[in-house]
Short mmCIF file of C-alpha atoms in Angstrom, two decimals:
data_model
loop_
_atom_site.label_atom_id
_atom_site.label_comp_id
_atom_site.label_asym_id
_atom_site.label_seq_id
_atom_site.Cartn_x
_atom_site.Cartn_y
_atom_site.Cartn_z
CA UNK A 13 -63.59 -14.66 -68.08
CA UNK A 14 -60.28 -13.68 -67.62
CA UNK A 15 -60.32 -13.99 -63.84
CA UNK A 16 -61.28 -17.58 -64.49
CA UNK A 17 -58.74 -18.72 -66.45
CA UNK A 18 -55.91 -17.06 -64.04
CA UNK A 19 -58.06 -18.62 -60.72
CA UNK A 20 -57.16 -22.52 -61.80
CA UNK A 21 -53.81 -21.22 -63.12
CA UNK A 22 -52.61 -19.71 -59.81
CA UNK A 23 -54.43 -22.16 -57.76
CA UNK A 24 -52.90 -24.93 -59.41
CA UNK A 25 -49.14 -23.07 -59.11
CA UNK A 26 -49.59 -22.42 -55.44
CA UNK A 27 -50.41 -25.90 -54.81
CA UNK A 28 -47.23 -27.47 -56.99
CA UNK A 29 -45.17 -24.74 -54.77
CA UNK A 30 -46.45 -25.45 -51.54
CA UNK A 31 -46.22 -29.61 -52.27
CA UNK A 32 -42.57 -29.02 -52.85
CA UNK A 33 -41.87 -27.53 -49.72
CA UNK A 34 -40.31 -30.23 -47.12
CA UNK A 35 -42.44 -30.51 -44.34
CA UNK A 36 -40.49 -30.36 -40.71
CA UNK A 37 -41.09 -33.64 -40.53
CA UNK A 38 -39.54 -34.66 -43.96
CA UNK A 39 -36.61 -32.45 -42.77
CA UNK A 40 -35.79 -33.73 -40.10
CA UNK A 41 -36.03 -37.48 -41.31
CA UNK A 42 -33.38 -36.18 -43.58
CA UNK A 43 -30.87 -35.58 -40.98
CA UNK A 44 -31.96 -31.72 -40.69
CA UNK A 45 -33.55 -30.05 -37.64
CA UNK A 46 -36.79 -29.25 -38.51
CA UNK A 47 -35.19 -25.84 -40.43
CA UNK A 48 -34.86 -25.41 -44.19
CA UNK A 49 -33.89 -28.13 -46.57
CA UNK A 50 -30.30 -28.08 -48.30
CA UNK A 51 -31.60 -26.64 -51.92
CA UNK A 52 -30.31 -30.04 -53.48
CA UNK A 53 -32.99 -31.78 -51.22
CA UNK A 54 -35.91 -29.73 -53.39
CA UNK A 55 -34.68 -30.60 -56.96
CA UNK A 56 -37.32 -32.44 -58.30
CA UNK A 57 -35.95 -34.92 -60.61
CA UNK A 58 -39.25 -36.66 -61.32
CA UNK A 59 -37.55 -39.16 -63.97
CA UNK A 60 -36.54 -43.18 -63.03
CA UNK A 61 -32.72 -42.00 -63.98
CA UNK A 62 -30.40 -40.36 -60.71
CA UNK A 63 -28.96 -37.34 -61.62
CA UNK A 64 -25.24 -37.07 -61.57
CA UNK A 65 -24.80 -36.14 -58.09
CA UNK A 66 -27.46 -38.66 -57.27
CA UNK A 67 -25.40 -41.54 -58.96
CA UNK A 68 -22.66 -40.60 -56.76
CA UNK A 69 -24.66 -40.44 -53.34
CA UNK A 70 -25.61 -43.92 -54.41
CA UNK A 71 -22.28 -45.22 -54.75
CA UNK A 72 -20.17 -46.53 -51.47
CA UNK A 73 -17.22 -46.26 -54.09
CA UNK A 74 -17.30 -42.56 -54.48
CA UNK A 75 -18.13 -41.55 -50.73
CA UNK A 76 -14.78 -39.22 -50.94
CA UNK A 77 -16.06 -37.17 -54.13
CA UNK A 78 -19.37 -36.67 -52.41
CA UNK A 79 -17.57 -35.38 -49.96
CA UNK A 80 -15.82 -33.13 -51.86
CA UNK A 81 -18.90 -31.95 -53.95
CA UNK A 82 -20.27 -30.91 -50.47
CA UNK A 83 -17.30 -29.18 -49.17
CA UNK A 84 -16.83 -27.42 -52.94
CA UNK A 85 -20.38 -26.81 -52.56
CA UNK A 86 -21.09 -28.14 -56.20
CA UNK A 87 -24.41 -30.33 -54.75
CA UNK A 88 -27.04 -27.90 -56.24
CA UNK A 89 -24.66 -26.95 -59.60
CA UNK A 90 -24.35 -30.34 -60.96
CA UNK A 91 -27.71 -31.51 -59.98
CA UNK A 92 -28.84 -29.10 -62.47
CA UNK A 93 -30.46 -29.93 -65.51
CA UNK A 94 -27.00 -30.10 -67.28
CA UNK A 95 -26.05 -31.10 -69.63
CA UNK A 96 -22.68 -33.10 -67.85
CA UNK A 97 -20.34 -35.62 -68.32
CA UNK A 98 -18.50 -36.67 -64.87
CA UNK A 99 -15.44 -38.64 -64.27
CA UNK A 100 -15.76 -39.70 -60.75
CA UNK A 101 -13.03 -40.80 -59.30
CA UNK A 102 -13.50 -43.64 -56.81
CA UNK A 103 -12.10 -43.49 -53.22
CA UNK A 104 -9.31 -45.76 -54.04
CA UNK A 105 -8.23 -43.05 -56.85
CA UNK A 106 -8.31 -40.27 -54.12
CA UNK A 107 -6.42 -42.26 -51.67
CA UNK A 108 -3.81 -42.55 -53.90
CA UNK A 109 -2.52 -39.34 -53.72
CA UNK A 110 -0.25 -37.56 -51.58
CA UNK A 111 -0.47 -38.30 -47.99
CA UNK A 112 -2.51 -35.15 -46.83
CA UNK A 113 -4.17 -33.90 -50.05
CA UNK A 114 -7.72 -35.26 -49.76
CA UNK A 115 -7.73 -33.78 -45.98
CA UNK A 116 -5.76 -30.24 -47.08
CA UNK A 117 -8.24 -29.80 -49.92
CA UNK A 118 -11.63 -30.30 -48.10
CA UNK A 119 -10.20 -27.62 -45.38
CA UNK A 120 -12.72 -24.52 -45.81
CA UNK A 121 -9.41 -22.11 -46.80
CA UNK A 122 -8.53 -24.22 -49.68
CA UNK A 123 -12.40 -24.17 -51.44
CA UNK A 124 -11.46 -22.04 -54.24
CA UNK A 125 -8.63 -24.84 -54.79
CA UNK A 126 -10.77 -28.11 -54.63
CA UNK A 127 -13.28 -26.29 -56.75
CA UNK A 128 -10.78 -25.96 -59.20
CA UNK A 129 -9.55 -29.96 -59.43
CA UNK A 130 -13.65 -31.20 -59.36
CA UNK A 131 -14.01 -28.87 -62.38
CA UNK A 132 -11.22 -30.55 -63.97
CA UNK A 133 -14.01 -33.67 -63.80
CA UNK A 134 -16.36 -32.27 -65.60
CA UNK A 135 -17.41 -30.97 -69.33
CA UNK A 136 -20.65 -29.67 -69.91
CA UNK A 137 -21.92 -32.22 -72.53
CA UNK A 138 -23.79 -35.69 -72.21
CA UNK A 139 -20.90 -37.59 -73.53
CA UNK A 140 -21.30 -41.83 -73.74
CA UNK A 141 -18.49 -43.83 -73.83
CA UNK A 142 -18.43 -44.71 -77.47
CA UNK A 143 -18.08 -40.62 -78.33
CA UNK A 144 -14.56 -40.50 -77.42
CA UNK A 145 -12.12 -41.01 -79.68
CA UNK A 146 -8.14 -42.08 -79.95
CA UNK A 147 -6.06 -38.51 -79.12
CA UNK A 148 -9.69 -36.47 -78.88
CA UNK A 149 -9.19 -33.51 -76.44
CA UNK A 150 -12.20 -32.38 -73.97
CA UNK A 151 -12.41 -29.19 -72.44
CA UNK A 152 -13.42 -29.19 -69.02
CA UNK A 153 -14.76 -26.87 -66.87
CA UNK A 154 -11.99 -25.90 -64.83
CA UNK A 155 -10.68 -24.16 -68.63
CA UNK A 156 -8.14 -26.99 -69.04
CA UNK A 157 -8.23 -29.92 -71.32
CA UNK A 158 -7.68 -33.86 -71.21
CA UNK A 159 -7.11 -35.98 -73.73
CA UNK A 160 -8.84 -39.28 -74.64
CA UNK A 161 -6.24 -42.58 -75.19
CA UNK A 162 -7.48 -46.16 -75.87
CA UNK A 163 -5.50 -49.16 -74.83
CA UNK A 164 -6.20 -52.43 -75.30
CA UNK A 165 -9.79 -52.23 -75.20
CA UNK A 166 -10.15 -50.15 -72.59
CA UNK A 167 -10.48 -46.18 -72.49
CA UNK A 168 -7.74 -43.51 -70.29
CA UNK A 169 -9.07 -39.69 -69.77
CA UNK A 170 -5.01 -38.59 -69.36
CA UNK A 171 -3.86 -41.67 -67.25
CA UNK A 172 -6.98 -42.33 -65.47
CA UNK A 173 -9.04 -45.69 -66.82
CA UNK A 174 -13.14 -45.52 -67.48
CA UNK A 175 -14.01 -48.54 -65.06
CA UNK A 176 -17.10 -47.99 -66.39
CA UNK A 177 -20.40 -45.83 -67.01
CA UNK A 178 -23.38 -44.92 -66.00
CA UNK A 179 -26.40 -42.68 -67.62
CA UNK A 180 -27.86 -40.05 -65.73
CA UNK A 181 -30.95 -37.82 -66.33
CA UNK A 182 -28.91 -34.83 -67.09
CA UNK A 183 -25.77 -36.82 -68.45
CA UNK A 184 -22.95 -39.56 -68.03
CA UNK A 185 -20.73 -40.57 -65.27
CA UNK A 186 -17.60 -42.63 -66.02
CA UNK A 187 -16.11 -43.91 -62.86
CA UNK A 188 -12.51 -43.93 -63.63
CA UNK A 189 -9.71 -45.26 -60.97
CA UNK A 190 -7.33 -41.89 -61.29
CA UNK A 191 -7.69 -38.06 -60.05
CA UNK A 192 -7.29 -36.08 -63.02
CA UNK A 193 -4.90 -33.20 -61.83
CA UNK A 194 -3.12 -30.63 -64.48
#
């Protein structure tokens, strides 16, 4: 009897593992060459809502921070289950910064670096818009802190403005027009 309980169980396991598995085919539609899958590419994320890193691939506004996500390699960490709150900054926000910095960052030597300013984006709670209060501090992820300021209506994380929000299936993103930096 035992045997036939495990048979169904196994049986049923194998299949959900081997229907995961890209095909070459579904590889190489995906830009690949018929080789593995990037691990992002095999989270399943089975609900209607884009993850965080999902939101941002489907956003020509934040084609920069994707960019940086990839280089950071941070795909497969925040497409995680989470919980997260982003603040993606939009390509306008990173081209306002030095001449150089976006390019100088994404360089392979300076990883550790870049890692270091996209965890300044990020806390590890599902935090919506109407959580944050006048003077509230966050921590982030990068072990520093920001601080929450509202302004005529509208809502700053340090001098950066929430342009607005979107939910995610494992938390928020709040597209803000500023690179939070130290």
């Amino acid at each position: 009897m035992t045997s036939s309980v495990r048979s169904p169980v196994l049986g049923g396991l194998v299949l959900a593992v081997v229907a995961c598995a890209p095909s070459s085919d579904e590889s190489r539609a995906a830009g690949g060459t018929g080789g593995p899958a990037p691990r992002h590419a095999l989270v399943v994320d089975e609900t209607p809502t884009p993850n965080v890193v999902r939101v941002a691939v489907g956003s020509a506004d934040h084609t920069t921070l994707v960019a940086a996500l990839q280089a950071a390699e941070l795909v497969d960490p925040l497409a995680n289950v989470g919980p997260f709150t982003v603040f993606a900054p939009t390509n306008a926000a990173f081209s306002r910064l030095p001449p150089g910095t976006v390019e100088s960052l994404l360089k392979p030597e300076n990883r550790s670096q870049l890692v270091q300013v996209l965890y300044h984006h990020v806390t590890t709670s599902a935090l919506e818009l109407s959580f944050f209060s006048e003077g509230q501090s966050l921590n982030m992820v990068s072990g520093g802190q920001v601080v929450i300021t509202r302004r005529d209506g509208d809502t700053y994380i340090n001098d950066a403005k929430v342009l607005g929000s979107v939910r995610a299936s494992n938390g928020w993103v709040h597209v803000i027009d500023g690179v939070l930096l130290r």
